[in-house]
PDB file of C-alpha atoms and ligand atoms in Angstrom:
ATOM      1  CA  MET V 148      92.656  53.639 105.757  1.00  0.00           C
ATOM      2  CA  ASN V 149      94.089  54.467 109.168  1.00  0.00           C
ATOM      3  CA  TYR V 150      92.729  57.060 111.614  1.00  0.00           C
ATOM      4  CA  PHE V 151      95.636  59.458 111.132  1.00  0.00           C
ATOM      5  CA  PHE V 152      94.988  59.676 107.380  1.00  0.00           C
ATOM      6  CA  LEU V 153      91.254  60.111 107.966  1.00  0.00           C
ATOM      7  CA  ILE V 154      91.798  62.976 110.451  1.00  0.00           C
ATOM      8  CA  LEU V 155      94.227  64.646 108.025  1.00  0.00           C
ATOM      9  CA  LEU V 156      91.655  64.344 105.246  1.00  0.00           C
ATOM     10  CA  VAL V 157      88.947  65.922 107.429  1.00  0.00           C
ATOM     11  CA  ILE V 158      91.290  68.798 108.393  1.00  0.00           C
ATOM     12  CA  VAL V 159      92.188  69.473 104.729  1.00  0.00           C
ATOM     13  CA  PHE V 160      88.492  69.330 103.801  1.00  0.00           C
ATOM     14  CA  LEU V 161      87.580  71.827 106.554  1.00  0.00           C
ATOM     15  CA  ILE V 162      90.378  74.186 105.482  1.00  0.00           C
ATOM     16  CA  VAL V 163      89.253  74.096 101.845  1.00  0.00           C
ATOM     17  CA  LEU V 164      85.622  74.522 102.897  1.00  0.00           C
ATOM     18  CA  SER V 165      86.475  77.510 105.085  1.00  0.00           C
ATOM     19  CA  ILE V 166      88.400  79.223 102.261  1.00  0.00           C
ATOM     20  CA  VAL V 167      85.600  78.565  99.731  1.00  0.00           C
ATOM     21  CA  TRP V 168      83.002  79.830 102.241  1.00  0.00           C
ATOM     22  CA  SER V 169      84.897  83.056 102.992  1.00  0.00           C
ATOM     23  CA  THR V 170      85.559  83.617  99.284  1.00  0.00           C
ATOM     24  CA  LEU V 171      81.822  83.402  98.584  1.00  0.00           C
ATOM     25  CA  LYS V 172      81.086  85.656 101.549  1.00  0.00           C
ATOM     26  CA  THR V 173      83.657  88.398 100.873  1.00  0.00           C
ATOM     27  CA  GLY V 174      83.740  88.268  97.060  1.00  0.00           C
ATOM     28  CA  ILE V 175      87.456  87.481  96.755  1.00  0.00           C
ATOM     29  CA  SER V 176      89.788  84.643  97.663  1.00  0.00           C
ATOM     30  CA  PRO V 177      92.719  85.303 100.013  1.00  0.00           C
ATOM     31  CA  MET V 178      95.065  85.394  97.029  1.00  0.00           C
ATOM     32  CA  MET V 179      98.415  86.971  97.888  1.00  0.00           C
ATOM     33  CA  SER V 180      99.935  89.943  96.121  1.00  0.00           C
ATOM     34  CA  SER V 181     102.906  88.746  94.064  1.00  0.00           C
ATOM     35  CA  SER V 182     106.389  89.712  95.264  1.00  0.00           C
ATOM     36  CA  LYS V 183     106.636  92.203  92.344  1.00  0.00           C
ATOM     37  CA  ALA V 184     103.313  93.755  93.359  1.00  0.00           C
ATOM     38  CA  CYS V 185     104.336  93.944  97.052  1.00  0.00           C
ATOM     39  CA  LYS V 186     107.655  95.593  96.163  1.00  0.00           C
ATOM     40  CA  THR V 187     105.999  98.116  93.852  1.00  0.00           C
ATOM     41  CA  MET V 188     103.200  98.915  96.311  1.00  0.00           C
ATOM     42  CA  LEU V 189     105.609  99.359  99.221  1.00  0.00           C
ATOM     43  CA  ALA V 190     107.781 101.697  97.140  1.00  0.00           C
ATOM     44  CA  GLU V 191     104.766 104.040  96.911  1.00  0.00           C
ATOM     45  CA  ILE V 192     104.489 104.381 100.700  1.00  0.00           C
ATOM     46  CA  ASP V 193     106.018 107.523 102.118  1.00  0.00           C
ATOM     47  CA  ASN V 194     107.757 106.788 105.409  1.00  0.00           C
ATOM     48  CA  HIS V 195     107.448 110.435 106.453  1.00  0.00           C
ATOM     49  CA  GLU V 196     103.657 110.477 106.279  1.00  0.00           C
ATOM     50  CA  LYS V 197     102.316 110.539 109.833  1.00  0.00           C
ATOM     51  CA  GLY V 198      99.349 108.270 110.430  1.00  0.00           C
ATOM     52  CA  LEU V 199      98.363 104.640 110.202  1.00  0.00           C
ATOM     53  CA  LEU V 200      99.132 102.341 107.308  1.00  0.00           C
ATOM     54  CA  ILE V 201      96.135 100.042 106.792  1.00  0.00           C
ATOM     55  CA  ASP V 202      95.702  96.960 104.596  1.00  0.00           C
ATOM     56  CA  LEU V 203      91.995  96.561 103.757  1.00  0.00           C
ATOM     57  CA  GLY V 204      91.803  92.776 103.498  1.00  0.00           C
ATOM     58  CA  SER V 205      95.194  91.603 104.724  1.00  0.00           C
ATOM     59  CA  GLY V 206      94.750  87.924 103.786  1.00  0.00           C
ATOM     60  CA  TRP V 207      97.659  85.681 104.888  1.00  0.00           C
ATOM     61  CA  GLY V 208      99.664  88.790 105.797  1.00  0.00           C
ATOM     62  CA  THR V 209     101.945  88.911 102.762  1.00  0.00           C
ATOM     63  CA  LEU V 210     101.700  92.647 102.124  1.00  0.00           C
ATOM     64  CA  VAL V 211     100.928  93.880 105.629  1.00  0.00           C
ATOM     65  CA  ILE V 212     103.887  91.988 107.161  1.00  0.00           C
ATOM     66  CA  ALA V 213     106.275  93.277 104.491  1.00  0.00           C
ATOM     67  CA  ALA V 214     104.947  96.811 105.187  1.00  0.00           C
ATOM     68  CA  ALA V 215     105.434  96.441 108.966  1.00  0.00           C
ATOM     69  CA  GLN V 216     108.979  95.128 108.424  1.00  0.00           C
ATOM     70  CA  LYS V 217     109.885  97.924 106.006  1.00  0.00           C
ATOM     71  CA  HIS V 218     108.412 100.649 108.216  1.00  0.00           C
ATOM     72  CA  PRO V 219     109.186  99.661 111.839  1.00  0.00           C
ATOM     73  CA  ASN V 220     108.347 103.177 113.058  1.00  0.00           C
ATOM     74  CA  LYS V 221     104.881 103.164 111.531  1.00  0.00           C
ATOM     75  CA  GLN V 222     101.776 101.659 113.112  1.00  0.00           C
ATOM     76  CA  VAL V 223     100.475  99.125 110.586  1.00  0.00           C
ATOM     77  CA  ILE V 224      96.993  97.603 110.720  1.00  0.00           C
ATOM     78  CA  GLY V 225      95.403  94.763 108.781  1.00  0.00           C
ATOM     79  CA  TYR V 226      91.676  93.960 108.569  1.00  0.00           C
ATOM     80  CA  GLU V 227      90.729  90.491 107.399  1.00  0.00           C
ATOM     81  CA  LEU V 228      87.425  88.625 107.489  1.00  0.00           C
ATOM     82  CA  SER V 229      88.546  85.119 106.601  1.00  0.00           C
ATOM     83  CA  TRP V 230      89.571  83.383 109.861  1.00  0.00           C
ATOM     84  CA  LEU V 231      92.241  80.972 108.557  1.00  0.00           C
ATOM     85  CA  PRO V 232      94.369  83.516 106.662  1.00  0.00           C
ATOM     86  CA  TRP V 233      93.895  85.898 109.611  1.00  0.00           C
ATOM     87  CA  LEU V 234      95.084  83.202 112.073  1.00  0.00           C
ATOM     88  CA  VAL V 235      98.140  82.394 109.944  1.00  0.00           C
ATOM     89  CA  SER V 236      99.022  86.096 109.684  1.00  0.00           C
ATOM     90  CA  LYS V 237      98.659  86.452 113.481  1.00  0.00           C
ATOM     91  CA  ILE V 238     101.052  83.524 114.037  1.00  0.00           C
ATOM     92  CA  LEU V 239     103.547  85.093 111.604  1.00  0.00           C
ATOM     93  CA  LYS V 240     103.221  88.467 113.341  1.00  0.00           C
ATOM     94  CA  TYR V 241     104.125  86.926 116.738  1.00  0.00           C
ATOM     95  CA  SER V 242     106.886  84.729 115.273  1.00  0.00           C
ATOM     96  CA  LEU V 243     108.471  87.770 113.631  1.00  0.00           C
ATOM     97  CA  ARG V 244     107.889  89.932 116.744  1.00  0.00           C
ATOM     98  CA  LEU V 245     106.260  92.730 114.800  1.00  0.00           C
ATOM     99  CA  ASP V 246     105.095  95.002 117.614  1.00  0.00           C
ATOM    100  CA  ASN V 247     104.063  97.751 115.203  1.00  0.00           C
ATOM    101  CA  LEU V 248     101.539  95.446 113.464  1.00  0.00           C
ATOM    102  CA  THR V 249      97.935  94.901 114.629  1.00  0.00           C
ATOM    103  CA  LEU V 250      95.701  92.411 112.853  1.00  0.00           C
ATOM    104  CA  TYR V 251      91.948  92.498 113.325  1.00  0.00           C
ATOM    105  CA  ARG V 252      89.452  89.870 112.213  1.00  0.00           C
ATOM    106  CA  LYS V 253      87.005  92.476 111.101  1.00  0.00           C
ATOM    107  CA  ASP V 254      85.217  93.914 108.070  1.00  0.00           C
ATOM    108  CA  PHE V 255      87.133  96.976 106.863  1.00  0.00           C
ATOM    109  CA  LYS V 256      83.746  98.567 106.043  1.00  0.00           C
ATOM    110  CA  SER V 257      83.083  98.970 109.756  1.00  0.00           C
ATOM    111  CA  ALA V 258      86.635 100.049 110.587  1.00  0.00           C
ATOM    112  CA  GLU V 259      87.770 103.530 111.569  1.00  0.00           C
ATOM    113  CA  LEU V 260      89.916 104.912 108.720  1.00  0.00           C
ATOM    114  CA  SER V 261      90.158 108.554 109.742  1.00  0.00           C
ATOM    115  CA  ALA V 262      93.599 108.151 111.384  1.00  0.00           C
ATOM    116  CA  ALA V 263      95.088 106.523 108.273  1.00  0.00           C
ATOM    117  CA  SER V 264      97.631 108.253 106.071  1.00  0.00           C
ATOM    118  CA  THR V 265      98.054 105.252 103.749  1.00  0.00           C
ATOM    119  CA  LEU V 266      95.634 102.555 102.628  1.00  0.00           C
ATOM    120  CA  VAL V 267      96.742  99.531 100.649  1.00  0.00           C
ATOM    121  CA  CYS V 268      94.402  96.963  99.150  1.00  0.00           C
ATOM    122  CA  TYR V 269      93.942  94.100  96.732  1.00  0.00           C
ATOM    123  CA  LEU V 270      90.171  93.820  96.630  1.00  0.00           C
ATOM    124  CA  PHE V 271      87.591  93.423  93.840  1.00  0.00           C
ATOM    125  CA  PRO V 272      85.262  95.850  91.996  1.00  0.00           C
ATOM    126  CA  GLU V 273      82.450  95.880  94.623  1.00  0.00           C
ATOM    127  CA  GLY V 274      85.033  96.232  97.387  1.00  0.00           C
ATOM    128  CA  MET V 275      86.441  99.306  95.631  1.00  0.00           C
ATOM    129  CA  VAL V 276      82.933 100.822  95.392  1.00  0.00           C
ATOM    130  CA  ALA V 277      82.513 100.263  99.161  1.00  0.00           C
ATOM    131  CA  LEU V 278      85.924 101.837  99.797  1.00  0.00           C
ATOM    132  CA  GLN V 279      85.126 104.906  97.707  1.00  0.00           C
ATOM    133  CA  GLU V 280      81.834 105.435  99.570  1.00  0.00           C
ATOM    134  CA  LYS V 281      83.612 105.060 102.893  1.00  0.00           C
ATOM    135  CA  LEU V 282      86.291 107.567 101.878  1.00  0.00           C
ATOM    136  CA  ALA V 283      83.673 110.094 100.758  1.00  0.00           C
ATOM    137  CA  HIS V 284      81.667 109.875 103.982  1.00  0.00           C
ATOM    138  CA  GLU V 285      84.255 109.193 106.667  1.00  0.00           C
ATOM    139  CA  VAL V 286      87.722 110.351 105.676  1.00  0.00           C
ATOM    140  CA  PHE V 287      88.453 114.068 106.043  1.00  0.00           C
ATOM    141  CA  ASN V 288      92.215 114.078 105.708  1.00  0.00           C
ATOM    142  CA  GLN V 289      94.549 113.420 102.789  1.00  0.00           C
ATOM    143  CA  VAL V 290      95.215 109.727 102.246  1.00  0.00           C
ATOM    144  CA  THR V 291      97.476 107.846  99.870  1.00  0.00           C
ATOM    145  CA  ILE V 292      95.763 104.769  98.454  1.00  0.00           C
ATOM    146  CA  VAL V 293      97.725 102.032  96.691  1.00  0.00           C
ATOM    147  CA  SER V 294      95.544  99.394  95.071  1.00  0.00           C
ATOM    148  CA  ASN V 295      96.625  96.184  93.397  1.00  0.00           C
ATOM    149  CA  THR V 296      94.675  95.416  90.164  1.00  0.00           C
ATOM    150  CA  PHE V 297      91.409  97.262  90.915  1.00  0.00           C
ATOM    151  CA  ALA V 298      90.686 100.965  90.512  1.00  0.00           C
ATOM    152  CA  LEU V 299      88.387 103.214  92.520  1.00  0.00           C
ATOM    153  CA  PRO V 300      85.272 103.582  90.318  1.00  0.00           C
ATOM    154  CA  SER V 301      85.128 107.359  90.007  1.00  0.00           C
ATOM    155  CA  CYS V 302      88.427 108.743  91.135  1.00  0.00           C
ATOM    156  CA  GLN V 303      91.340 109.681  88.912  1.00  0.00           C
ATOM    157  CA  PRO V 304      94.578 107.916  89.943  1.00  0.00           C
ATOM    158  CA  THR V 305      97.716 110.024  90.380  1.00  0.00           C
ATOM    159  CA  ARG V 306      99.524 107.303  88.523  1.00  0.00           C
ATOM    160  CA  VAL V 307      99.139 103.763  87.276  1.00  0.00           C
ATOM    161  CA  ILE V 308     102.149 101.475  87.342  1.00  0.00           C
ATOM    162  CA  ARG V 309     102.072  98.389  85.104  1.00  0.00           C
ATOM    163  CA  LEU V 310     103.945  95.426  86.558  1.00  0.00           C
ATOM    164  CA  ARG V 311     106.194  93.499  84.207  1.00  0.00           C
ATOM    165  CA  ASP V 312     104.257  90.286  84.692  1.00  0.00           C
ATOM    166  CA  PHE V 313     102.047  88.105  82.472  1.00  0.00           C
ATOM    167  CA  TYR V 314      98.924  90.255  83.062  1.00  0.00           C
ATOM    168  CA  GLN V 315     100.762  93.589  83.164  1.00  0.00           C
ATOM    169  CA  THR V 316      98.964  94.014  86.498  1.00  0.00           C
ATOM    170  CA  PRO V 317      98.080  97.632  87.206  1.00  0.00           C
ATOM    171  CA  ILE V 318      98.931  99.229  90.543  1.00  0.00           C
ATOM    172  CA  TYR V 319      96.786 102.316  91.095  1.00  0.00           C
ATOM    173  CA  VAL V 320      98.097 105.156  93.238  1.00  0.00           C
ATOM    174  CA  TYR V 321      95.714 107.841  94.517  1.00  0.00           C
ATOM    175  CA  HIS V 322      96.262 110.896  96.633  1.00  0.00           C
ATOM    176  CA  TRP V 323      92.777 111.230  98.028  1.00  0.00           C
ATOM    177  CA  GLN V 324      91.734 114.755  98.991  1.00  0.00           C
ATOM    178  CA  PRO V 325      88.472 115.279 100.857  1.00  0.00           C
ATOM    179  CA  LYS V 326      86.032 117.536  99.000  1.00  0.00           C
TER     180      LYS V 326
HETATM  181  C1  LIG X 233      93.224  89.194  97.249  1.00  0.00           C
HETATM  182  S1  LIG X 233      93.369  89.097  99.012  1.00  0.00           S
HETATM  183  C2  LIG X 233      94.707  90.212  99.303  1.00  0.00           C
HETATM  184  C3  LIG X 233      95.530  89.866 100.522  1.00  0.00           C
HETATM  185  C4  LIG X 233      96.656  90.836 100.856  1.00  0.00           C
HETATM  186  N1  LIG X 233      96.170  92.190 101.007  1.00  0.00           N
HETATM  187  C5  LIG X 233      97.721  90.817  99.799  1.00  0.00           C
HETATM  188  O1  LIG X 233      97.788  91.790  99.016  1.00  0.00           O
HETATM  189  O2  LIG X 233      98.483  89.837  99.726  1.00  0.00           O
HETATM  190  C6  LIG X 233      91.933  90.007  99.525  1.00  0.00           C
HETATM  191  C7  LIG X 233      91.543  89.731 100.960  1.00  0.00           C
HETATM  192  O3  LIG X 233      90.562  90.682 101.346  1.00  0.00           O
HETATM  193  C8  LIG X 233      89.688  90.039 102.261  1.00  0.00           C
HETATM  194  N2  LIG X 233      88.460  90.842 102.305  1.00  0.00           N
HETATM  195  C9  LIG X 233      87.545  91.014 101.322  1.00  0.00           C
HETATM  196  N3  LIG X 233      86.548  91.836 101.731  1.00  0.00           N
HETATM  197  C10 LIG X 233      86.867  92.196 103.001  1.00  0.00           C
HETATM  198  C11 LIG X 233      86.227  93.034 103.969  1.00  0.00           C
HETATM  199  N4  LIG X 233      85.078  93.663 103.685  1.00  0.00           N
HETATM  200  N5  LIG X 233      86.827  93.197 105.169  1.00  0.00           N
HETATM  201  C12 LIG X 233      87.987  92.551 105.469  1.00  0.00           C
HETATM  202  N6  LIG X 233      88.631  91.745 104.593  1.00  0.00           N
HETATM  203  C13 LIG X 233      88.081  91.559 103.374  1.00  0.00           C
HETATM  204  C14 LIG X 233      89.511  88.648 101.684  1.00  0.00           C
HETATM  205  O4  LIG X 233      89.081  87.735 102.669  1.00  0.00           O
HETATM  206  C15 LIG X 233      90.923  88.361 101.168  1.00  0.00           C
HETATM  207  O5  LIG X 233      91.673  87.660 102.112  1.00  0.00           O
END
C-alpha cells in the first residue's frame, strides 16, 4: 500500500466519520431534497414577498442555491450545523457568484427569524417541534413555510402537495399567522 492510497483512505474515513457524527448530533443526515422536491418547493415561494428567504438546515446547498438563483433580488440565508456540507455549499456559493446568498454554520434554533418572509426546510419530527416553538415565541409577522416530508406538529397546512415519486413525498405549505 503506498502513502497516497493511505492518505486518501484516511481522508475518506474522516469525511464519513464527520457525516455520521453530525447526523447523530443533529438528528438527520445531510440528505438533499430531490430535484422534484426542490422544483415544487421553489414554486411555492412568492417572489413579491418582502423579507428573507431562509433554509433551516441547508445541507450541501441544493435547495438554498436553487432558491438564490431563482430569486436573485431576494436575500437568501442558509443555516447548517454540519461543517462539511456547509463548506461545500460555501464553495459552490462563491463559484456561482451568488451575492444574495449567505450561509452560516449555525444552529437555526439560535437564529433570528423575525425578518423572514419565507422559511424552507427538510428536517425531522423533533426539528419541526423546535421550529413550531420558535415560531410561536419569536415570529410576529406572517411567514410562508414550505417543508419537505415533515409537518409542523400542531399547525394546519394551507395545502399538502404529494410528489409523484416512489414515496409520494408530501410537501407541506403553511401560511403562519402570529396569534
Ligand atoms: C435533510 S438535510 C436537507 C438539506 C437541504 N435543506 C435540502 O433540502 O437539500 C437536513 C439538514 O439540516 C441540518 N440540520 C439539522 N438540524 C439543524 C439545526 N438545528 N441547525 C442547523 N442545521 C440543522 C442537517 O445537518 C442536515 O444537513
